[in-house]
């Protein structure tokens, strides 16, 4: 591969996904390094005053300040955009920086947002608390009710915001239907795709306008750094998102960007293998626990939809054991699986959402979402699946299940 091949869309757009994940966006310096270079710099110097003036005026290509551009970050952004099938991407400091940026960059007082009720706790906080502070109206609906999306539209509706599968109840949204409704009404769809990533699901193939990520999760995949990303058209990124990002600064650090690039090299392998492991573990547990929420199993109400719009259903699922005491007993009895509120890791992790990821929500909001006191969420990792089943079997037995 030549030094600039990885940044040439006329070439890289023809590569298959696994190749894009390894080589897309790579730019090599005069040294010809094989691994992407890590540029730890806050600013840049110039040979003459006119050069910097032209760059700041947008009349010449080049770096100006690392809040706007950084060579390492730019490589990550190009790789994610290429994998997503998007024209452009801007990386963010964290997943929630990505979600906040994707919404606030395009909303003003008097606008209206329709959001899915099933969401990560901090995403619901944006809808329930932050946006209303700025005079932005919000309506939360059951995302599985296809008719509810159109019914919730008002003359001032600007954005549909949802994740699929949703955290932690694994609600699945019909991407083609919801994006079609949005397009018919001139509404922008913002999809949180962190549970799947482009390795398992591409919302833009179904008409989504903007796709946002916590790259902390599957993209890094090894629990090392915080990162986020927002993908969209070149026009939307440049004219809508970039002014917000330039002036508010939710940027990712170059080191974190470099780490995520290394994670992307194995994303396809990890996502598929962890999905397979999650199905096997779910099949093992089904019938043993009172309630299973796993889109990869036929018992899920939207199993057919999930398998139709996803390559595989991902490493994460949830199950309900009845009450908090039983849930804590399961967690306390685990020996191999970690008690942790992260997801997407190569290690298997389990948590109690009601007391962790969704603890900041009101009881009414948790009840509305289905985040019960007995709900547990598991991220199935890359361990030998038989060891995982043995550990979970022991933990369930210790809790009386």
C-alpha angles and dihedrals in degrees: 000000000000122000096264101028093103092060096047106100091191086068106027096049087066094055120100119250098262091052092047090052092055103037110014115118094011113149119181126208125223087279092067095226115185095213116059113267121248111227109198102185135121096201146011138232128225137212094228142005095251092059093057092043091053092049094050090047090054092242096114135040120243146089122297108165133349092242084067106027139004124172094230093046091046090056091052092048093051092048094050092046091049093050091046094048089239128139093229145003136195119202121224137201094252143350092267091049086056094049093045092047093047090056106034095045090067106029132085137178109293096031123119131221128197112206137179114255092220106073145123109290095249092048090054088049089058090054098039101039119005102048094046089055088065095047094262112140120222135194122193119206142175100270092205090062100086093193092053093072095061092038090058095054117115129184088261098047109132106162143033109203124189146131127226124227087025128224119274107347096050095231109175121217122209097240098191093049098045095043089048091054090048093050091050090057100038092250123148116234118215112191125192102213098174096119091058112019120198089291090074106019137016111198092188089065085065096047104273115155101202129023120195131192147196093215085186086083126055095346093064089024098179105075096251112119145012116245142151140187140197121203129193145123118317090245094051093046094047100040104030111023103030098060089053093047093045092055102036101037109217089157128154120242115248092239092054090048090052092050092051090051089056089050093051090060090071100028096106093051095044097044094051096044093045090049090053091048091048092054091049093048090046092051089050092052099041111107090020095076126050095241134015125198105189121138090200092065125076089235091071109099091230099036094124092050092047093052090046097054098032131063087216130352099246138242098283132085139147137223135188122228097181109256144014096262092056092044092052090046090056092049094046092052095055115112103173105023112074124232099235138137095221124100137198093045123140085235121076112252134182132191144171104240096197091063098033127021094021100030092108093061124091119259090246091055092049090049090050091052096044095245095148129182090253097051119117126183122207131195107202112214139192099280119120103287092224090059089050093050091049092051094047092044090054093047094049090048092050088054092051097256 
